[in-house]
CSV table of C-alpha atoms and ligand atoms in Angstrom, one decimal:
chain,number,residue,atom,x,y,z
A,1,MET,CA,-76.7,-65.9,-32.6
A,2,LEU,CA,-73.2,-64.7,-32.0
A,3,PRO,CA,-70.8,-67.6,-32.4
A,4,LYS,CA,-68.6,-67.7,-29.3
A,5,LYS,CA,-65.4,-67.5,-31.2
A,6,ILE,CA,-66.5,-64.2,-32.9
A,7,GLU,CA,-67.8,-63.0,-29.4
A,8,THR,CA,-64.3,-63.5,-28.1
A,9,ALA,CA,-62.6,-61.9,-31.3
A,10,LEU,CA,-64.8,-58.7,-31.0
A,11,ASN,CA,-64.0,-58.4,-27.1
A,12,LYS,CA,-60.3,-58.6,-28.5
A,13,GLN,CA,-61.2,-55.8,-30.8
A,14,ILE,CA,-63.1,-53.7,-28.4
A,15,ASN,CA,-59.5,-53.8,-26.2
A,16,GLN,CA,-57.8,-52.9,-29.5
A,17,GLU,CA,-59.9,-49.8,-30.0
A,18,ALA,CA,-59.9,-48.7,-26.6
A,19,ASN,CA,-56.0,-49.2,-26.5
A,20,ALA,CA,-55.7,-47.1,-29.7
A,21,SER,CA,-57.9,-44.0,-28.1
A,22,TYR,CA,-55.6,-43.9,-25.1
A,23,PHE,CA,-52.6,-44.3,-27.2
A,24,TYR,CA,-53.8,-41.3,-29.0
A,25,LEU,CA,-54.5,-39.4,-26.0
A,26,SER,CA,-51.2,-39.9,-24.6
A,27,MET,CA,-49.9,-38.3,-27.7
A,28,ALA,CA,-51.9,-35.6,-27.8
A,29,SER,CA,-50.9,-34.6,-24.2
A,30,TRP,CA,-47.5,-34.5,-25.2
A,31,CYS,CA,-48.0,-32.6,-28.2
A,32,GLU,CA,-50.2,-30.2,-26.1
A,33,TYR,CA,-47.3,-29.9,-23.6
A,34,GLN,CA,-44.8,-29.2,-26.4
A,35,GLY,CA,-47.0,-26.3,-27.8
A,36,LEU,CA,-48.0,-28.4,-30.9
A,37,ASN,CA,-51.5,-27.3,-30.8
A,38,GLY,CA,-52.7,-28.4,-34.2
A,39,ALA,CA,-51.3,-32.0,-33.9
A,40,ALA,CA,-52.7,-32.0,-30.4
A,41,LYS,CA,-56.2,-31.1,-31.6
A,42,PHE,CA,-56.0,-33.8,-34.5
A,43,LEU,CA,-54.8,-36.6,-32.2
A,44,TYR,CA,-57.6,-35.5,-29.4
A,45,LEU,CA,-60.2,-35.8,-32.1
A,46,GLN,CA,-58.5,-39.2,-33.1
A,47,SER,CA,-58.7,-40.5,-29.5
A,48,GLU,CA,-62.7,-39.8,-29.2
A,49,GLU,CA,-62.9,-41.6,-32.8
A,50,GLU,CA,-61.4,-44.5,-31.5
A,51,ARG,CA,-63.7,-44.4,-28.3
A,52,VAL,CA,-66.6,-44.4,-30.7
A,53,HIS,CA,-65.2,-47.5,-32.9
A,54,MET,CA,-64.9,-49.2,-29.3
A,55,LEU,CA,-68.6,-48.4,-28.1
A,56,LYS,CA,-70.0,-49.3,-31.7
A,57,ILE,CA,-68.3,-52.7,-31.3
A,58,PHE,CA,-69.3,-52.9,-27.5
A,59,ARG,CA,-73.1,-52.0,-28.3
A,60,TYR,CA,-73.2,-54.6,-31.3
A,61,VAL,CA,-71.8,-57.7,-29.1
A,62,ASN,CA,-74.5,-57.0,-26.4
A,63,GLU,CA,-77.1,-56.5,-29.2
A,64,ALA,CA,-76.3,-59.7,-30.9
A,65,GLY,CA,-76.7,-61.8,-27.7
A,66,GLY,CA,-73.1,-61.8,-26.5
A,67,GLN,CA,-71.4,-60.0,-23.4
A,68,ALA,CA,-69.2,-57.0,-24.1
A,69,ILE,CA,-66.2,-56.9,-21.8
A,70,THR,CA,-64.8,-53.5,-20.7
A,71,PRO,CA,-61.3,-53.1,-21.7
A,72,VAL,CA,-58.1,-53.1,-19.9
A,73,ILE,CA,-55.7,-50.1,-20.4
A,74,PRO,CA,-52.1,-50.1,-20.2
A,75,LYS,CA,-49.8,-47.4,-19.4
A,76,PHE,CA,-48.6,-45.5,-22.3
A,77,PRO,CA,-45.5,-43.2,-22.8
A,78,THR,CA,-45.6,-39.8,-21.4
A,79,LYS,CA,-42.8,-38.7,-23.5
A,80,TYR,CA,-42.1,-39.0,-27.3
A,81,LYS,CA,-39.0,-38.1,-29.5
A,82,SER,CA,-40.3,-35.9,-32.1
A,83,VAL,CA,-43.7,-35.2,-34.1
A,84,SER,CA,-42.3,-37.7,-36.6
A,85,GLU,CA,-42.1,-40.4,-33.9
A,86,VAL,CA,-45.9,-39.5,-32.9
A,87,PHE,CA,-47.1,-40.1,-36.4
A,88,GLU,CA,-44.9,-43.1,-37.3
A,89,LYS,CA,-46.1,-44.7,-34.4
A,90,SER,CA,-49.7,-43.8,-35.2
A,91,LEU,CA,-49.4,-45.3,-38.6
A,92,MET,CA,-47.9,-48.5,-37.1
A,93,GLN,CA,-50.8,-48.7,-34.7
A,94,GLU,CA,-53.4,-48.3,-37.6
A,95,ILE,CA,-51.6,-51.1,-39.7
A,96,SER,CA,-51.8,-53.3,-36.8
A,97,ASN,CA,-55.3,-52.4,-36.2
A,98,THR,CA,-56.2,-53.0,-39.9
A,99,LYS,CA,-54.6,-56.6,-39.6
A,100,SER,CA,-56.5,-57.2,-36.6
A,101,ILE,CA,-59.9,-56.3,-38.4
A,102,ASN,CA,-59.0,-58.2,-41.5
A,103,SER,CA,-58.6,-61.3,-39.1
A,104,LEU,CA,-62.0,-60.6,-37.7
A,105,VAL,CA,-63.6,-60.3,-41.1
A,106,ALA,CA,-61.7,-63.7,-42.2
A,107,ASP,CA,-63.1,-65.6,-39.1
A,108,CYS,CA,-66.6,-64.3,-39.7
A,109,LEU,CA,-66.7,-65.9,-42.9
A,110,LYS,CA,-65.3,-69.1,-41.6
A,111,GLU,CA,-68.0,-69.0,-38.9
A,112,LYS,CA,-70.8,-68.1,-41.6
A,113,ASP,CA,-71.6,-65.2,-39.5
A,114,PHE,CA,-72.6,-63.0,-42.1
A,115,SER,CA,-74.5,-60.4,-39.7
A,116,THR,CA,-71.1,-59.5,-38.0
A,117,PHE,CA,-69.4,-59.9,-41.6
A,118,HIS,CA,-71.8,-57.1,-42.6
A,119,PHE,CA,-71.2,-55.2,-39.5
A,120,LEU,CA,-67.6,-54.9,-39.8
A,121,GLN,CA,-67.5,-53.8,-43.5
A,122,TRP,CA,-67.6,-50.0,-41.9
A,123,TYR,CA,-64.3,-50.6,-40.0
A,124,VAL,CA,-62.7,-52.1,-43.2
A,125,ALA,CA,-63.5,-48.7,-45.0
A,126,GLU,CA,-62.5,-46.6,-41.9
A,127,GLN,CA,-59.2,-48.3,-41.7
A,128,HIS,CA,-58.5,-47.7,-45.2
A,129,GLU,CA,-59.0,-44.0,-44.5
A,130,GLU,CA,-57.1,-44.0,-41.5
A,131,GLU,CA,-54.2,-45.2,-43.0
A,132,MET,CA,-54.5,-43.0,-45.7
A,133,THR,CA,-54.5,-39.9,-43.5
A,134,PHE,CA,-51.8,-40.8,-41.4
A,135,LYS,CA,-49.4,-41.6,-44.5
A,136,ASN,CA,-50.4,-38.2,-46.0
A,137,ILE,CA,-49.2,-36.5,-42.5
A,138,LEU,CA,-46.1,-38.4,-42.6
A,139,SER,CA,-45.3,-37.1,-46.0
A,140,LYS,CA,-46.1,-33.7,-45.2
A,141,ILE,CA,-43.6,-34.0,-42.3
A,142,GLU,CA,-41.0,-35.4,-44.7
A,143,ILE,CA,-41.6,-32.6,-47.3
A,144,LEU,CA,-41.6,-29.7,-44.6
A,145,GLY,CA,-38.5,-31.0,-42.8
A,146,SER,CA,-38.0,-31.1,-39.0
A,147,ASP,CA,-36.4,-27.7,-38.1
A,148,GLY,CA,-38.1,-25.0,-36.1
A,149,LYS,CA,-39.9,-23.3,-39.3
A,150,GLY,CA,-41.0,-27.0,-40.7
A,151,ILE,CA,-42.5,-28.0,-37.4
A,152,TYR,CA,-44.4,-24.8,-37.2
A,153,MET,CA,-45.7,-25.5,-40.7
A,154,ILE,CA,-46.2,-29.3,-40.1
A,155,ASP,CA,-48.3,-28.4,-36.9
A,156,LYS,CA,-50.6,-25.8,-38.8
A,157,ALA,CA,-51.0,-28.3,-41.7
A,158,ILE,CA,-52.3,-31.2,-39.2
A,159,GLY,CA,-54.6,-28.4,-37.3
A,160,LYS,CA,-56.1,-27.9,-40.8
A,161,ILE,CA,-56.8,-31.6,-41.2
A,162,ALA,CA,-58.5,-31.8,-37.8
A,163,ASP,CA,-60.8,-28.9,-38.8
A,164,GLN,CA,-61.8,-30.7,-41.6
A,165,GLU,CA,-63.0,-33.9,-40.0
A,166,PRO,CA,-66.7,-34.3,-39.3
A,167,THR,CA,-67.6,-33.6,-35.8
B,201,FEO,FE1,-60.4,-47.6,-34.8
B,201,FEO,FE2,-58.1,-46.3,-35.9
B,201,FEO,O1,-59.0,-47.7,-35.6
């Protein structure tokens, strides 16, 4: 049986993953509007991935005997200063999500909820991967620079990362 405290924390995490999905969607839209099609492609994919992360927890809560609560989505910005800002914000959002997953994992141990602890291991590994991906993109941005040609090459490089993502 799912402890009440863990059910509440999982519902908070559902909200967090859904928010991440819409945050990426808002950045994908801005990038596409700017003609940054590679970055937009990557961010659309990222948005879909976050929705999958959200749904996996959603289904788990109900399967484990709790009740999943539909997330509340705030309004996200429609404008960003630059492609660097987009990916800096993305990394910050992933770091904050890693903290949230880690605290959830710690709660599971405290509550002796080993089933949810096991379920969350996938998220621990996924957070590691995602932080690495965004750090990798930010180093590319730093290396290639932010003049016109640099942006063109960054966009191409990010598009290539999206092409390598499993669908
Ligand atoms: Fe679902 Fe990027 O965390």
